[in-house]
């Protein structure tokens, strides 16, 4: 390979490095607990096309490994510690995850919902006023509103 | 908070320093003249991980057929640093297969997976050729970026060869892998390898089979064709990694 082809290679690497560290904005944060080898909540709704921070607290006395082929993530969570996993941006859909050490019990799903519906203030009001399950998910709406 | 900012600035400065050194050197050095095709590294390390690895490379060109194999044991020594020891064997001109080199390799996962726009890692490798005073020190940047179910991995290496039995020189290598994460067990990819007098491209298949706990088996099989004008220039590469 000639020096003519080495130069573009350097430029690409520098460009990618700068781009990688450029986006340091705050991200919506979601919390999950691992207790008795079960994830709480087992279903987590996150907004579409948004990078989010998933904080997992391991309340058990044994380590666990968060694993998901759908999300392309693998992370060890030490006992009585927390671990951070960055997810997305993802298109709407269901993304399964599980604990490698307890795959039969430690299972969960990330549900990616369209951002447009999540940012609608009316939906948030209705959810808080009339629907208990949706009210539980108000964190999602607040996070998305905060981001926007 | 201040600590986090300091940590990020330190990482960024270090990265720029390495990139600057790399940019300065690549203008004046040759690209790698050995066999460039090996493995495209990913910038990820898991704590408490141990692994045994076997790699095979069969190179067939106009000059004949050569065979190289390496076995390795690796262990993560911190949450984001892994160290791996290799024994390398090659078939010589007489057709005898024997020990050819030893190697120690360290990989550092610089950023958490998905934390930034792309993921970064560093590689440091020291190799000593068996019974010869030939040393090879490799430093490299490992890059990976997800695009939905696709992943792009890039490796850029700066190599320094030295010793009384070899001409001291800097070399560079570049490796690329574009992978589609179809199924855990089967993930097709395209790989490109570039070094001095060698450019190769070809399909690779890889996969992972999980067992209990952290136990898993990873496999890779690639067929790389040289684009240097030789009538015949093919490389078959295979790798099996058992993690536990």
Coordinates of C-alpha atoms in Angstrom, one line a residue, chain B:
Chain B
X1 CA -18.1 14.7 38.9
X2 CA -14.7 16.5 38.6
X3 CA -13.0 13.2 38.7
X4 CA -15.2 12.0 35.8
X5 CA -14.3 15.0 33.7
X6 CA -10.7 14.5 34.6
X7 CA -10.9 10.8 33.6
X8 CA -12.5 11.7 30.3
X9 CA -10.0 14.4 29.5
X10 CA -7.2 12.0 30.4
X11 CA -8.5 9.4 28.1
X12 CA -9.1 11.9 25.3
X13 CA -5.6 13.3 25.7
X14 CA -4.0 9.9 25.7
X15 CA -5.9 9.0 22.6
X16 CA -4.9 12.1 20.8
X17 CA -1.3 11.6 21.8
X18 CA -1.3 8.1 20.4
X19 CA -3.0 9.2 17.2
X20 CA -0.5 12.0 16.8
X21 CA 2.4 9.6 17.2
X22 CA 0.8 7.1 14.9
X23 CA 0.1 9.7 12.2
X24 CA 3.7 11.0 12.4
X25 CA 5.2 7.6 12.1
X26 CA 3.0 6.1 9.4
X27 CA 4.3 8.8 7.0
X28 CA 7.8 7.4 7.2
X29 CA 7.5 3.7 7.8
X30 CA 6.8 0.6 5.8
X31 CA 3.6 -1.3 6.1
X32 CA 3.9 -4.8 7.6
X33 CA 5.7 -7.3 5.4
X34 CA 4.8 -10.5 7.3
X35 CA 1.5 -12.3 7.1
X36 CA -1.1 -9.6 7.9
X37 CA -4.1 -11.9 8.1
X38 CA -4.8 -13.1 11.6
X39 CA -7.8 -11.9 13.5
X40 CA -9.8 -8.6 13.8
X41 CA -9.8 -7.6 17.5
X42 CA -12.8 -6.2 19.3
X43 CA -12.2 -3.6 22.0
X44 CA -14.1 -5.4 24.8
X45 CA -13.0 -7.1 28.0
X46 CA -15.2 -8.7 30.6
X47 CA -14.1 -9.0 34.3
X48 CA -13.5 -12.5 35.7
X49 CA -13.0 -13.9 32.3
X50 CA -10.5 -16.6 31.3
X51 CA -10.0 -18.2 27.9
X52 CA -8.2 -20.7 25.9
X53 CA -7.7 -20.0 22.2
X54 CA -6.5 -21.8 19.2
X55 CA -5.9 -20.1 15.8
X56 CA -4.8 -21.7 12.5
X57 CA -3.8 -20.0 9.3
X58 CA -3.1 -21.8 6.1
X59 CA -1.5 -19.7 3.3
X60 CA -1.4 -20.9 -0.3
X61 CA 0.3 -19.0 -3.0
X62 CA 2.7 -19.4 -6.0
X63 CA 5.5 -20.2 -3.6
X64 CA 3.7 -23.1 -1.9
X65 CA 1.8 -23.7 1.2
X66 CA 2.6 -22.5 4.7
X67 CA 0.9 -23.3 8.0
X68 CA 0.8 -21.4 11.3
X69 CA -0.9 -22.3 14.5
X70 CA -1.1 -20.6 17.9
X71 CA -2.5 -21.6 21.2
X72 CA -3.2 -19.1 24.0
X73 CA -4.4 -18.6 27.5
X74 CA -5.9 -15.3 28.6
X75 CA -7.3 -13.8 31.8
X76 CA -8.8 -10.5 32.6
X77 CA -6.7 -8.9 35.4
X78 CA -9.0 -5.9 36.0
X79 CA -12.5 -4.9 35.0
X80 CA -11.2 -3.6 31.6
X81 CA -7.7 -5.1 31.0
X82 CA -7.0 -8.6 29.7
X83 CA -3.6 -10.3 29.3
X84 CA -3.0 -13.2 27.0
X85 CA 0.0 -15.5 26.5
X86 CA 0.6 -17.2 23.1
X87 CA 2.8 -20.0 21.9
X88 CA 3.2 -19.9 18.1
X89 CA 4.1 -22.8 15.9
X90 CA 4.8 -22.9 12.1
X91 CA 5.6 -25.4 9.5
X92 CA 9.1 -24.7 8.1
X93 CA 10.5 -25.1 4.6
X94 CA 11.3 -28.8 5.2
X95 CA 7.7 -29.5 6.2
X96 CA 8.5 -29.8 9.9
X97 CA 6.1 -28.2 12.3
X98 CA 7.7 -26.7 15.4
X99 CA 7.8 -23.8 17.9
X100 CA 8.5 -20.5 16.2
X101 CA 7.6 -17.7 18.7
X102 CA 6.2 -16.7 22.0
X103 CA 4.0 -13.7 22.6
X104 CA 2.3 -11.7 25.4
X105 CA -0.6 -9.5 24.6
X106 CA -2.6 -6.9 26.6
X107 CA -5.9 -5.4 25.7
X108 CA -7.4 -2.4 27.4
X109 CA -11.1 -1.6 27.0
X110 CA -10.9 2.2 27.1
X111 CA -14.6 3.0 26.9
X112 CA -17.7 1.2 28.0
X113 CA -19.7 -0.5 25.2
X114 CA -22.2 1.9 23.8
X115 CA -21.1 4.8 26.0
X116 CA -20.0 7.0 23.2
X117 CA -20.6 7.1 19.4
X118 CA -18.1 4.3 19.0
X119 CA -16.1 2.0 21.3
X120 CA -12.4 2.1 21.7
X121 CA -9.6 -0.1 23.0
X122 CA -5.8 -0.4 22.9
X123 CA -3.6 -3.3 22.3
X124 CA 0.0 -3.9 23.3
X125 CA 1.8 -7.0 22.1
X126 CA 5.4 -8.2 22.5
X127 CA 6.6 -11.2 20.5
X128 CA 10.0 -13.0 20.6
X129 CA 11.0 -15.3 17.8
X130 CA 12.2 -18.7 19.0
X131 CA 16.1 -19.2 18.9
X132 CA 16.6 -15.9 17.1
X133 CA 17.2 -12.4 18.4
X134 CA 14.1 -10.9 16.8
X135 CA 11.6 -8.9 18.8
X136 CA 8.4 -7.4 17.6
X137 CA 6.4 -4.8 19.6
X138 CA 2.9 -4.0 18.4
X139 CA 0.7 -1.2 19.6
X140 CA -2.7 -0.7 18.2
X141 CA -6.0 1.0 18.3
X142 CA -9.2 -1.1 18.4
X143 CA -12.4 0.5 17.2
X144 CA -16.0 -0.8 17.0
X145 CA -19.2 0.9 15.9
X146 CA -22.7 -0.6 15.8
X147 CA -25.2 0.1 13.1
X148 CA -28.4 -1.7 14.2
X149 CA -27.6 -5.4 13.7
X150 CA -24.3 -4.6 11.9
X151 CA -21.0 -4.0 13.6
X152 CA -17.9 -2.4 12.1
X153 CA -14.5 -3.2 13.7
X154 CA -11.3 -1.5 12.7
X155 CA -7.7 -2.3 13.9
X156 CA -4.8 0.0 13.2
X157 CA -1.4 -1.3 14.4
X158 CA 2.0 0.2 14.6
X159 CA 4.8 -2.5 14.8
X160 CA 8.4 -2.1 15.7
X161 CA 10.7 -5.0 14.7
X162 CA 14.2 -5.1 16.3
X163 CA 17.1 -7.4 17.2
X164 CA 20.4 -8.5 15.9
X165 CA 18.8 -11.0 13.5
X166 CA 16.5 -8.5 11.8
X167 CA 16.6 -5.0 10.3
X168 CA 15.1 -2.6 12.8
X169 CA 12.1 -0.9 11.3
X170 CA 8.6 0.4 11.9
X171 CA 5.6 -1.1 10.1
X172 CA 1.9 -0.6 10.1
X173 CA -1.1 -2.9 9.6
X174 CA -4.8 -2.3 9.1
X175 CA -7.7 -4.7 9.6
X176 CA -11.4 -4.3 9.0
X177 CA -14.4 -6.5 9.7
X178 CA -18.0 -5.7 8.8
X179 CA -20.3 -8.2 10.6
X180 CA -24.0 -8.9 10.5
X181 CA -25.3 -10.2 13.8
X182 CA -27.7 -12.6 12.3
X183 CA -27.9 -15.4 14.9
X184 CA -25.6 -15.9 17.9
X185 CA -24.2 -19.1 16.3
X186 CA -23.8 -17.7 12.8
X187 CA -22.7 -14.2 12.0
X188 CA -21.4 -13.6 8.5
X189 CA -18.8 -10.9 7.9
X190 CA -16.4 -9.3 5.3
X191 CA -12.8 -8.8 6.3
X192 CA -10.1 -6.6 4.8
X193 CA -6.4 -6.9 5.7
X194 CA -3.7 -4.4 4.5
X195 CA 0.0 -4.5 5.0
X196 CA 3.1 -4.0 2.9
X197 CA 2.8 -5.8 -0.5
X198 CA -0.4 -7.3 0.7
X199 CA -4.1 -6.5 0.5
X200 CA -6.6 -9.2 1.1
X201 CA -10.4 -9.4 1.3
X202 CA -12.8 -12.2 1.9
X203 CA -15.8 -13.6 3.7
X204 CA -15.7 -14.8 7.3
X205 CA -18.2 -16.6 9.4
X206 CA -18.3 -16.5 13.2
X207 CA -20.5 -17.5 16.0
X208 CA -20.9 -18.1 19.7
X209 CA -22.5 -20.9 21.6
X210 CA -23.3 -20.3 25.3
X211 CA -23.2 -22.9 28.0
X212 CA -23.6 -22.6 31.8
X213 CA -22.5 -19.4 33.5
X214 CA -19.7 -17.6 31.8
X215 CA -18.8 -20.6 29.7
X216 CA -19.0 -20.0 26.0
X217 CA -17.4 -21.2 22.7
X218 CA -16.6 -18.7 20.0
X219 CA -15.6 -19.8 16.5
X220 CA -14.3 -18.0 13.4
X221 CA -13.7 -19.3 9.9
X222 CA -12.5 -17.0 7.1
X223 CA -11.2 -17.3 3.5
X224 CA -9.1 -14.3 2.5
X225 CA -8.0 -13.8 -1.1
X226 CA -4.9 -11.7 -1.8
X227 CA -5.3 -8.9 -4.4
X228 CA -1.6 -8.5 -5.2
X229 CA -1.6 -10.0 -8.7
X230 CA -0.3 -13.5 -7.8
X231 CA -2.1 -16.3 -9.7
X232 CA -2.9 -18.0 -6.5
X233 CA -3.0 -16.3 -3.1
X234 CA -5.5 -17.7 -0.6
X235 CA -5.6 -17.8 3.1
X236 CA -7.8 -20.0 5.2
X237 CA -8.0 -18.9 8.8
X238 CA -9.8 -20.5 11.7
X239 CA -10.1 -19.7 15.4
X240 CA -11.8 -21.3 18.4
X241 CA -12.0 -19.6 21.8
X242 CA -13.3 -21.2 24.9
X243 CA -14.2 -18.7 27.6
X244 CA -15.0 -19.6 31.2

